[in-house]
mmCIF file of C-alpha atoms and ligand atoms in Angstrom:
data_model
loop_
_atom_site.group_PDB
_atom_site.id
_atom_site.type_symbol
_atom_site.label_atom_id
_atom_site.label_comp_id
_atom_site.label_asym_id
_atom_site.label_seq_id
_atom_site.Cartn_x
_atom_site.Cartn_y
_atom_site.Cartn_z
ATOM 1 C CA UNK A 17 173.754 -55.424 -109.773
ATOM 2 C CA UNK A 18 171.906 -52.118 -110.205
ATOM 3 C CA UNK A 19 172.796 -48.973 -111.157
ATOM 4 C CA UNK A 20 174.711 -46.293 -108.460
ATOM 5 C CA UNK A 21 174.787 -49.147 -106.292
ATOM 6 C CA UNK A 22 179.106 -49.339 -105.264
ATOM 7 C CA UNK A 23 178.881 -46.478 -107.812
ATOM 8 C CA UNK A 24 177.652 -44.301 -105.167
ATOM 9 C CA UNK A 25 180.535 -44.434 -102.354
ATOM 10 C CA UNK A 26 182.724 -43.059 -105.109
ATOM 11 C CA UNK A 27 180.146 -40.573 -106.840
ATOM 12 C CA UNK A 28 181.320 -37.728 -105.362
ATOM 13 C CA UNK A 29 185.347 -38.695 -105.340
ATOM 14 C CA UNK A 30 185.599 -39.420 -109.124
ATOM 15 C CA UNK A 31 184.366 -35.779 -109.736
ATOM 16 C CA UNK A 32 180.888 -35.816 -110.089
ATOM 17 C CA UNK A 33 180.169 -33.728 -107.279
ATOM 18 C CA UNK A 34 181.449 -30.587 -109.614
ATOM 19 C CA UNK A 35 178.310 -30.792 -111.494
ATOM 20 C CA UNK A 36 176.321 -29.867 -107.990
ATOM 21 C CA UNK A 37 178.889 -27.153 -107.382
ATOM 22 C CA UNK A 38 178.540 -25.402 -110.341
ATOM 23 C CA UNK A 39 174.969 -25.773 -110.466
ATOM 24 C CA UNK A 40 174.277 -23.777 -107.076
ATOM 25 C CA UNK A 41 175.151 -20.654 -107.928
ATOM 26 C CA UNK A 42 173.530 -21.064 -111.109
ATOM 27 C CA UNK A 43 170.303 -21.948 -109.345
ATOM 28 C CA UNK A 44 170.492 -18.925 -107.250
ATOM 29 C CA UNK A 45 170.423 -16.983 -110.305
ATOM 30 C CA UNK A 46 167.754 -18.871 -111.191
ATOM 31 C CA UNK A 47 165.385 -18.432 -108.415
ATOM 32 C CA UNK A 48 165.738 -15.002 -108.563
ATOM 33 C CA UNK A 49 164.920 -14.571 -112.056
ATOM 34 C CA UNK A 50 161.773 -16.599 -111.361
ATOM 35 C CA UNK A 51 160.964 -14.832 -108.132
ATOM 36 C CA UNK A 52 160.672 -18.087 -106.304
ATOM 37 C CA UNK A 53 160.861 -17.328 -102.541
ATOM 38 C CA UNK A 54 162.676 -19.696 -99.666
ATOM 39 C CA UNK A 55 159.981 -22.365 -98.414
ATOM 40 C CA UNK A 56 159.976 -25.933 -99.179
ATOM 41 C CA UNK A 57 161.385 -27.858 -101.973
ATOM 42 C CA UNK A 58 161.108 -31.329 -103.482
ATOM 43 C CA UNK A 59 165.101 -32.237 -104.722
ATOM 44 C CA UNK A 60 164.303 -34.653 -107.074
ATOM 45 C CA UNK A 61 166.909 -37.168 -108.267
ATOM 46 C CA UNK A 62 168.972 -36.172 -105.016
ATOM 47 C CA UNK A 63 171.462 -38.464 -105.362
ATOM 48 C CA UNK A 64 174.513 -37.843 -102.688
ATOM 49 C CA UNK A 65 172.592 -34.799 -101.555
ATOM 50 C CA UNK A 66 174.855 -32.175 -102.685
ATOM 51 C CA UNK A 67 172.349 -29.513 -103.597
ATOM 52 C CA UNK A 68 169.721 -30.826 -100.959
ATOM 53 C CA UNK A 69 171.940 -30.104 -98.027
ATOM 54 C CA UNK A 70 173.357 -26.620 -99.889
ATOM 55 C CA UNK A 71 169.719 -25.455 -100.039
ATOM 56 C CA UNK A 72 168.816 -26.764 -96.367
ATOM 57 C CA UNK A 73 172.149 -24.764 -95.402
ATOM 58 C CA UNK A 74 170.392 -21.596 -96.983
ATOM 59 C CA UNK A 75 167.455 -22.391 -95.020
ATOM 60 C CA UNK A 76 164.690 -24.280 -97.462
ATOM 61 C CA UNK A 77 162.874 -27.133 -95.961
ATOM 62 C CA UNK A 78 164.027 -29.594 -98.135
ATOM 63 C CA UNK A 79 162.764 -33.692 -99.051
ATOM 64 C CA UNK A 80 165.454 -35.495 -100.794
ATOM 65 C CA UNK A 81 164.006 -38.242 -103.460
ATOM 66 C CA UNK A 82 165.934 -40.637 -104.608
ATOM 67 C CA UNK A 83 165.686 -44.217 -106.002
ATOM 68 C CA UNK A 84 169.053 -45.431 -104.748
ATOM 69 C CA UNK A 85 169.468 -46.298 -101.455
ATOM 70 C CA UNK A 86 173.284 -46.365 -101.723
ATOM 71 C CA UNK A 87 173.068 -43.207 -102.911
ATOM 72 C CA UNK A 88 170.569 -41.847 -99.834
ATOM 73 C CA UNK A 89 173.156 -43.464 -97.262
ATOM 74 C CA UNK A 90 175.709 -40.935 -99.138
ATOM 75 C CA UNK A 91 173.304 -38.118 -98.429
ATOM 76 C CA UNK A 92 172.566 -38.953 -94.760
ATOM 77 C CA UNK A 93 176.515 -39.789 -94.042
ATOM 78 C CA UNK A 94 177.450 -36.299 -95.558
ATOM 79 C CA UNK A 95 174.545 -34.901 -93.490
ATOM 80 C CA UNK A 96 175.668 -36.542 -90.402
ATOM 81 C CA UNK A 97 179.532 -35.094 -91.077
ATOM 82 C CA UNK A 98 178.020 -31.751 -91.663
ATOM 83 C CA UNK A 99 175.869 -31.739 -88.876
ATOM 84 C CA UNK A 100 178.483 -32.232 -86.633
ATOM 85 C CA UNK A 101 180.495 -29.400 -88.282
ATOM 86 C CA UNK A 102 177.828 -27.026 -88.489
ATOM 87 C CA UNK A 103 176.421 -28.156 -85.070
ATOM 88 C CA UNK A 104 173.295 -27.303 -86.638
ATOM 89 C CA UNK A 105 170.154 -29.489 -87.851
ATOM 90 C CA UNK A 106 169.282 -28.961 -91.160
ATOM 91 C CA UNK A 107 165.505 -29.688 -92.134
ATOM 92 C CA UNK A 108 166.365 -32.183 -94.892
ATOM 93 C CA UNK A 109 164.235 -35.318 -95.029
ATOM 94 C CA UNK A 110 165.335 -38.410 -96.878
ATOM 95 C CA UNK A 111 162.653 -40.740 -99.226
ATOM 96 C CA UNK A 112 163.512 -43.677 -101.315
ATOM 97 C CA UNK A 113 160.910 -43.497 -103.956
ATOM 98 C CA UNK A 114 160.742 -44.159 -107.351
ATOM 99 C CA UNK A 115 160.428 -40.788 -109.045
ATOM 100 C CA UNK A 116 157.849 -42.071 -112.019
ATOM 101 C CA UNK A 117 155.827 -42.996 -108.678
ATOM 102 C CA UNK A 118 155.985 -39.447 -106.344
ATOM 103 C CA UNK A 119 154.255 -39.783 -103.213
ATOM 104 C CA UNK A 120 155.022 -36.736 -100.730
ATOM 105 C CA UNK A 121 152.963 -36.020 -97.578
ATOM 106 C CA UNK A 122 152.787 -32.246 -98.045
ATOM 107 C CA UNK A 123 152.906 -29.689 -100.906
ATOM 108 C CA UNK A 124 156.459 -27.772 -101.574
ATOM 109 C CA UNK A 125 157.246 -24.491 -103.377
ATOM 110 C CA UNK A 126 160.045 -25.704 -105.982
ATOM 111 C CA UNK A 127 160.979 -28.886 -107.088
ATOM 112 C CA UNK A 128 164.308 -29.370 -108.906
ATOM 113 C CA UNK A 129 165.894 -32.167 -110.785
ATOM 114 C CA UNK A 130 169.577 -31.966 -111.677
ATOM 115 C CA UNK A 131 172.197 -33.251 -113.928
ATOM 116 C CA UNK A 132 170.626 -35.203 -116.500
ATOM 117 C CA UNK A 133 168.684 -37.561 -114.113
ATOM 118 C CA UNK A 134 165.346 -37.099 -116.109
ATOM 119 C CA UNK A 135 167.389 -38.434 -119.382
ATOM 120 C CA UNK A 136 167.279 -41.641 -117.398
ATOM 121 C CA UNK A 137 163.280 -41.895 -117.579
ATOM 122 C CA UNK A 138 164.050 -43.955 -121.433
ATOM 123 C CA UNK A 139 160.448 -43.843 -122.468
ATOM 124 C CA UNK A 140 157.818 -40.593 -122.925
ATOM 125 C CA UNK A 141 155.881 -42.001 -121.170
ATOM 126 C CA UNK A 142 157.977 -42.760 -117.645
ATOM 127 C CA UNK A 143 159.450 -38.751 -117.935
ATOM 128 C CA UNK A 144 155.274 -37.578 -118.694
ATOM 129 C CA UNK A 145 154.595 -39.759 -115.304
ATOM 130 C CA UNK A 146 156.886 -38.206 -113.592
ATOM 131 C CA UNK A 147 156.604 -34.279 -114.959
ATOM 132 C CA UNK A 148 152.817 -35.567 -113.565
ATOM 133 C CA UNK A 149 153.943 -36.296 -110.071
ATOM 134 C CA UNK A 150 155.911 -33.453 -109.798
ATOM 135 C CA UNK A 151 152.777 -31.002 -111.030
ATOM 136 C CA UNK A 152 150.694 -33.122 -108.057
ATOM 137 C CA UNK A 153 153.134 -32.219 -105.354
ATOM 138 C CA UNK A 154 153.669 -28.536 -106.454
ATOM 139 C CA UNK A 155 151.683 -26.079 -104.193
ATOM 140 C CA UNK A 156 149.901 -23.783 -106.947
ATOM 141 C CA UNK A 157 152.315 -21.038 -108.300
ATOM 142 C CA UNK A 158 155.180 -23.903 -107.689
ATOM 143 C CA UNK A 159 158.088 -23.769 -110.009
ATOM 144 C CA UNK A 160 159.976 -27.137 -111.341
ATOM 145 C CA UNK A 161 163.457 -26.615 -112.755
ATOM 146 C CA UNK A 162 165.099 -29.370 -114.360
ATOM 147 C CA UNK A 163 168.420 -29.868 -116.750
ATOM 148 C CA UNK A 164 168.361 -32.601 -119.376
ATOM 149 C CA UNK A 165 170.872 -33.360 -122.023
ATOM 150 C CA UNK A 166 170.295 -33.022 -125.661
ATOM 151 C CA UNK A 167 169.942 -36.132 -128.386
ATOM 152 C CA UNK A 168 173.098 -33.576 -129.922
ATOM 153 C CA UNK A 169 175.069 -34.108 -126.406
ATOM 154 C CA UNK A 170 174.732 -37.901 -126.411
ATOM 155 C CA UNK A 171 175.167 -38.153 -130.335
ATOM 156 C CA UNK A 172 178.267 -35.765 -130.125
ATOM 157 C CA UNK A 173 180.006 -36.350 -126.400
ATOM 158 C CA UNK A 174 178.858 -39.754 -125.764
ATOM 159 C CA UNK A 175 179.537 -41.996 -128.781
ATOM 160 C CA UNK A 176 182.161 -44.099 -129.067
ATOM 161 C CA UNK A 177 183.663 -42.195 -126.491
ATOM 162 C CA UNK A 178 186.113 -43.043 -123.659
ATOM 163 C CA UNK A 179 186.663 -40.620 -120.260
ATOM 164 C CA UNK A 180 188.930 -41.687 -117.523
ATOM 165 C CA UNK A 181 189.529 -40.090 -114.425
ATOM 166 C CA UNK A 182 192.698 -41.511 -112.437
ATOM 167 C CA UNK A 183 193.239 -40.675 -109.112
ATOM 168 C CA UNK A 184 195.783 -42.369 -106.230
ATOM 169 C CA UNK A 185 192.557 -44.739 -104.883
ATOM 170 C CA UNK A 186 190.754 -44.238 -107.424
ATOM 171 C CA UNK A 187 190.594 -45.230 -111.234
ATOM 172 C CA UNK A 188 186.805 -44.652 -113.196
ATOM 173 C CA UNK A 189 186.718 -45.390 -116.886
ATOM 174 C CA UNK A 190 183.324 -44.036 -118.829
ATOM 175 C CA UNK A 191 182.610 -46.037 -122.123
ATOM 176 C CA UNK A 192 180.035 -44.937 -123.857
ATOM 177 C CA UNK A 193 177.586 -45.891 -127.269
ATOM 178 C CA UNK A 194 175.146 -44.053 -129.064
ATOM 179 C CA UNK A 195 172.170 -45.514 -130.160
ATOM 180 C CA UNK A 196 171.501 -43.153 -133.381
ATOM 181 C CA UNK A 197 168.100 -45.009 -133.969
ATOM 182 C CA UNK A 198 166.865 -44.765 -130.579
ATOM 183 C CA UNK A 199 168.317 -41.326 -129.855
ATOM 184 C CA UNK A 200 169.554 -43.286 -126.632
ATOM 185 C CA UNK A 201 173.328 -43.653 -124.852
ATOM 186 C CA UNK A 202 174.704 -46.714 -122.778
ATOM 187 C CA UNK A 203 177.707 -45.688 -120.298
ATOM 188 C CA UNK A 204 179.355 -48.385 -118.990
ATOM 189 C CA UNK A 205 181.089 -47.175 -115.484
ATOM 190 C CA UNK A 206 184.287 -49.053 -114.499
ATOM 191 C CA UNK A 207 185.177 -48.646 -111.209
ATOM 192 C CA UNK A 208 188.635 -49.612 -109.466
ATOM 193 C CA UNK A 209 188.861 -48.342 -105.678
ATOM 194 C CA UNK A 210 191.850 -49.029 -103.892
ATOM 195 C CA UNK A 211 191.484 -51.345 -100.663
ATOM 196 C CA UNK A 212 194.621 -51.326 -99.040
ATOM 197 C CA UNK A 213 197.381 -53.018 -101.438
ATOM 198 C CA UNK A 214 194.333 -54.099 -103.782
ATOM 199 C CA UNK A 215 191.500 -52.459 -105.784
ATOM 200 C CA UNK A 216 187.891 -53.586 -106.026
ATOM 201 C CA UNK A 217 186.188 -53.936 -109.269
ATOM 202 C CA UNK A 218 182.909 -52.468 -110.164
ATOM 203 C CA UNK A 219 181.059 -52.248 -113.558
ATOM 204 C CA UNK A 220 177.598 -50.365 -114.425
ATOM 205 C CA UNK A 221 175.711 -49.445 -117.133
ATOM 206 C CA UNK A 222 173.545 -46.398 -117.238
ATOM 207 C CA UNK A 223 171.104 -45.140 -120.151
ATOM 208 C CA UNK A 224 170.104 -41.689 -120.754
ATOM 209 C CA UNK A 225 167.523 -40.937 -123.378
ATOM 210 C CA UNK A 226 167.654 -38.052 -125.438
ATOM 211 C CA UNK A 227 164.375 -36.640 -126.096
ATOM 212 C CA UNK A 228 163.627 -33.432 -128.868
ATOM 213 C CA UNK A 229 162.994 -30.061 -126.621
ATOM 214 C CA UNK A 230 159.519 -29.723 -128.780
ATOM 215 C CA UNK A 231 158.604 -33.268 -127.096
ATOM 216 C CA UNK A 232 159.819 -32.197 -123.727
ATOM 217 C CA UNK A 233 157.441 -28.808 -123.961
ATOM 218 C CA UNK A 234 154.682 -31.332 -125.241
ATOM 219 C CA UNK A 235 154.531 -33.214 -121.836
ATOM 220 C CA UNK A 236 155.221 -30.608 -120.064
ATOM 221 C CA UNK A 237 152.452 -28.477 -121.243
ATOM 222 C CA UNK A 238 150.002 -31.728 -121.847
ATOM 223 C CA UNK A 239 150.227 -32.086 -117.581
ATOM 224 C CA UNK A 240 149.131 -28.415 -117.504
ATOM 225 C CA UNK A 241 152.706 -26.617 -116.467
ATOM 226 C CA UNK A 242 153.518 -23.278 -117.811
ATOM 227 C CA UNK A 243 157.060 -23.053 -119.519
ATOM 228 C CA UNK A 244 158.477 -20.096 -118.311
ATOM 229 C CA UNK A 245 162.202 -20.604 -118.969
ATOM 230 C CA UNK A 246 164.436 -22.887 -121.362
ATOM 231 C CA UNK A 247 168.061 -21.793 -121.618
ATOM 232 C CA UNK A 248 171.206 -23.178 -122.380
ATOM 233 C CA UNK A 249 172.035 -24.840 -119.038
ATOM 234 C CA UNK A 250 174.522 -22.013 -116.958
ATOM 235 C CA UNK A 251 173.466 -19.170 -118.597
ATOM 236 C CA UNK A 252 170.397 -17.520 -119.807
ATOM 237 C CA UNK A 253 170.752 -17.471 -123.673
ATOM 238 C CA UNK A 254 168.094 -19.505 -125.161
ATOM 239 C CA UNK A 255 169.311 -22.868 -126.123
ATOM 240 C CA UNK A 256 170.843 -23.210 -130.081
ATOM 241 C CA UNK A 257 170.881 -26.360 -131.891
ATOM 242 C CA UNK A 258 174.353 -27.675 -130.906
ATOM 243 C CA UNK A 259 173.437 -26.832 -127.087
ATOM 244 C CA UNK A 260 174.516 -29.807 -125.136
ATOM 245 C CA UNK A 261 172.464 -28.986 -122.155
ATOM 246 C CA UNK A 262 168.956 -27.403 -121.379
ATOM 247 C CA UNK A 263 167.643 -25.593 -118.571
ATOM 248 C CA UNK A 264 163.757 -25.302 -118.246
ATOM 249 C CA UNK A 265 161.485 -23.978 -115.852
ATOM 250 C CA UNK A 266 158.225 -24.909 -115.732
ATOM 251 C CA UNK A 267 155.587 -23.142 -113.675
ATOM 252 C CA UNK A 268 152.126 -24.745 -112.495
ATOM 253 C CA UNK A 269 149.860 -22.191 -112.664
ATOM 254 C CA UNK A 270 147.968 -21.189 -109.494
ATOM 255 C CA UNK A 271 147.009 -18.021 -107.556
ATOM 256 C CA UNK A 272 150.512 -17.305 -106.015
ATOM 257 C CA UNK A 273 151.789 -17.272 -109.199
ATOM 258 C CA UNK A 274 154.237 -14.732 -109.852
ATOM 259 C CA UNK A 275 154.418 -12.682 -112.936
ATOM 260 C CA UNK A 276 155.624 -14.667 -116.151
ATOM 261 C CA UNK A 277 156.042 -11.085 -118.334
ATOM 262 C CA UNK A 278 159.532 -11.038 -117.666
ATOM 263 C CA UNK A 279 161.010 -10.217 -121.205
ATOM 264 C CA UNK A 280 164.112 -11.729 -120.549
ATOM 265 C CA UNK A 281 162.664 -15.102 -119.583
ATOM 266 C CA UNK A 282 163.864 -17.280 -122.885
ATOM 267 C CA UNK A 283 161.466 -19.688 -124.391
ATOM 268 C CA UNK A 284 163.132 -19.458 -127.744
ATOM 269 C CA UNK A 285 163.838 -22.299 -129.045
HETATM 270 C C1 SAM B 315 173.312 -38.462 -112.685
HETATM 271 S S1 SAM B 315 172.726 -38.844 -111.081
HETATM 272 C C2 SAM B 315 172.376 -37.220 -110.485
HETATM 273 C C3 SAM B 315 172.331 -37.136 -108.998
HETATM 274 C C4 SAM B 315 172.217 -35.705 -108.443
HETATM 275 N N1 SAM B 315 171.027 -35.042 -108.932
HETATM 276 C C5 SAM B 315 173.454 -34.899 -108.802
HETATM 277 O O1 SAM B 315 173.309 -33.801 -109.360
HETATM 278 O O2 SAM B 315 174.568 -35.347 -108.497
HETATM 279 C C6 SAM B 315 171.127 -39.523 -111.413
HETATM 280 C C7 SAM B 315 170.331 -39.866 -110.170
HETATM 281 O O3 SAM B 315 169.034 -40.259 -110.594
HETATM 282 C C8 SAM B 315 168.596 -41.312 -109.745
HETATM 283 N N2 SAM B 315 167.546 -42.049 -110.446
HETATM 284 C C9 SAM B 315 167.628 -42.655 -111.658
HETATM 285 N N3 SAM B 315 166.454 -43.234 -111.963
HETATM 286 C C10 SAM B 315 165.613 -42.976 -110.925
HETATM 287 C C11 SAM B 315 164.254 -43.292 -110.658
HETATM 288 N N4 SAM B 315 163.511 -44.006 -111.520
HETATM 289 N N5 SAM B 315 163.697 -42.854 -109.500
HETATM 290 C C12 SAM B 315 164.428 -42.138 -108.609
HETATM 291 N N6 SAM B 315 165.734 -41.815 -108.815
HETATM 292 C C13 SAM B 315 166.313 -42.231 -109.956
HETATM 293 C C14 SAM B 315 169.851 -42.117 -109.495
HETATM 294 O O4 SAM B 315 169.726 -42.961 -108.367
HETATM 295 C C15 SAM B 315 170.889 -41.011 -109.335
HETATM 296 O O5 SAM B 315 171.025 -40.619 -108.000
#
């Protein structure tokens, strides 16, 4: 079995969703501080479509990539149930694509790529493919804003480390092991989901690599993006060495371009 595979019907149940919630306002902030204006957008990673459908809700044209079809049939059923609350149709578009290998028919504003899903490229050279993709599909002046845990996260939060959430239906056990050579983490996601007077079984195991931010900025800057932003994920304090979580925002450059002077923009590092 792959990854988010029976993982995904449960995704947003066993809590995961909060990362999304959180995140939107944050983004908000986010686009305003980078004067990125409502268009289209590329949400990268999409997974259950949280964010996808919050920003079609706000009225972005939005193309949800993801590599897990379980996890797409999540989106479309939670765009389905909010269609019919809404009794609206949001312009949210649905692609199962590898991201190393990003193929989109037409040119967006913003892409974004949340909650850690660009740890899970393991080599340079998979995250550098798809930083490459993502440059391709940016309209000039585009902005690409992306979160990505730190080697210090996975060393310090996810080794030898054991999370449980434990609902009624629902029992998910995280078990985790740092790989202090490789700078790498192995999760293994236990699943028990209550079917009727019985629970079904599920195990996974997802691998995030951590990668140094200099490395990061290195690819980034090698594809020919801009690196306008890198904070410590939810706020905009530049990121210190025990940060667990970074925000960057990259910028291809391009005639629409706005303005990179702001003095508050942190690139610290
Ligand atoms: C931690 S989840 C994050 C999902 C979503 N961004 C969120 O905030 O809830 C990581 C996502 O990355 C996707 N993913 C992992 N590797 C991928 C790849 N090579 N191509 C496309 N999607 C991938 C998974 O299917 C999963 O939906």
């Amino acid at each position: 079995m792959g990854i988010y595979e029976r993982y995904a019907a449960i995704y947003d149940a066993s809590g995961q969703i909060s990362f999304s919630l959180q995140m939107l306002p944050y983004l908000d902030s986010l686009l305003e501080r980078h004067r990125v204006t409502r268009g289209s957008m590329l949400e990268l990673a999409c997974g259950t479509g949280t964010v996808a459908l919050a920003m079609a809700r706000k009225g972005w044209r939005v193309l949800g990539v993801d590599g897990s079809a379980h996890m797409l049939a999540e989106a479309r059923r939670k765009q389905t149930q909010s269609q019919g609350e809404d009794a609206q149709a949001l312009d949210v578009h649905w692609l199962q694509q590898d991201m190393r290998h990003l193929a989109l028919g037409e040119p967006v504003q913003l892409a974004t790529c949340l909650y850690d899903s660009l740890n899970y490229m393991l080599v340079s050279e998979d995250l550098q493919a798809v930083f490459r993709g993502v440059y391709r599909v940016l309209a000039p002046g585009g902005l690409l804003v992306f979160d990505m845990n730190t080697p210090w996260a996975l060393a310090t939060f996810w080794d030898d480390s054991t999370y449980v959430t434990d609902t009624q239906d629902l029992t998910v056990i995280l078990e985790s092991r740092f790989d202090a050579y490789r700078q790498r983490t192995t999760v293994k996601v236990t699943c028990f989901e209550r079917q009727g007077d019985l629970y079904r079984k599920a195990i996974e195991e997802h691998t995030e690599q951590g990668y140094p931010r200099e490395h990061i900025a290195t690819l980034l800057t090698d594809v020919g993006f801009q690196i306008e932003g890198m904070y410590h994920c939810f706020t905009f304090e530049p990121p210190t060495a025990s940060c667990p979580r970074i925000l960057w925002a990259a910028r291809k450059p391009g005639a629409s371009a706005p303005s990179t002077d702001d003095p508050d923009a942190s690139t610290d590092s």
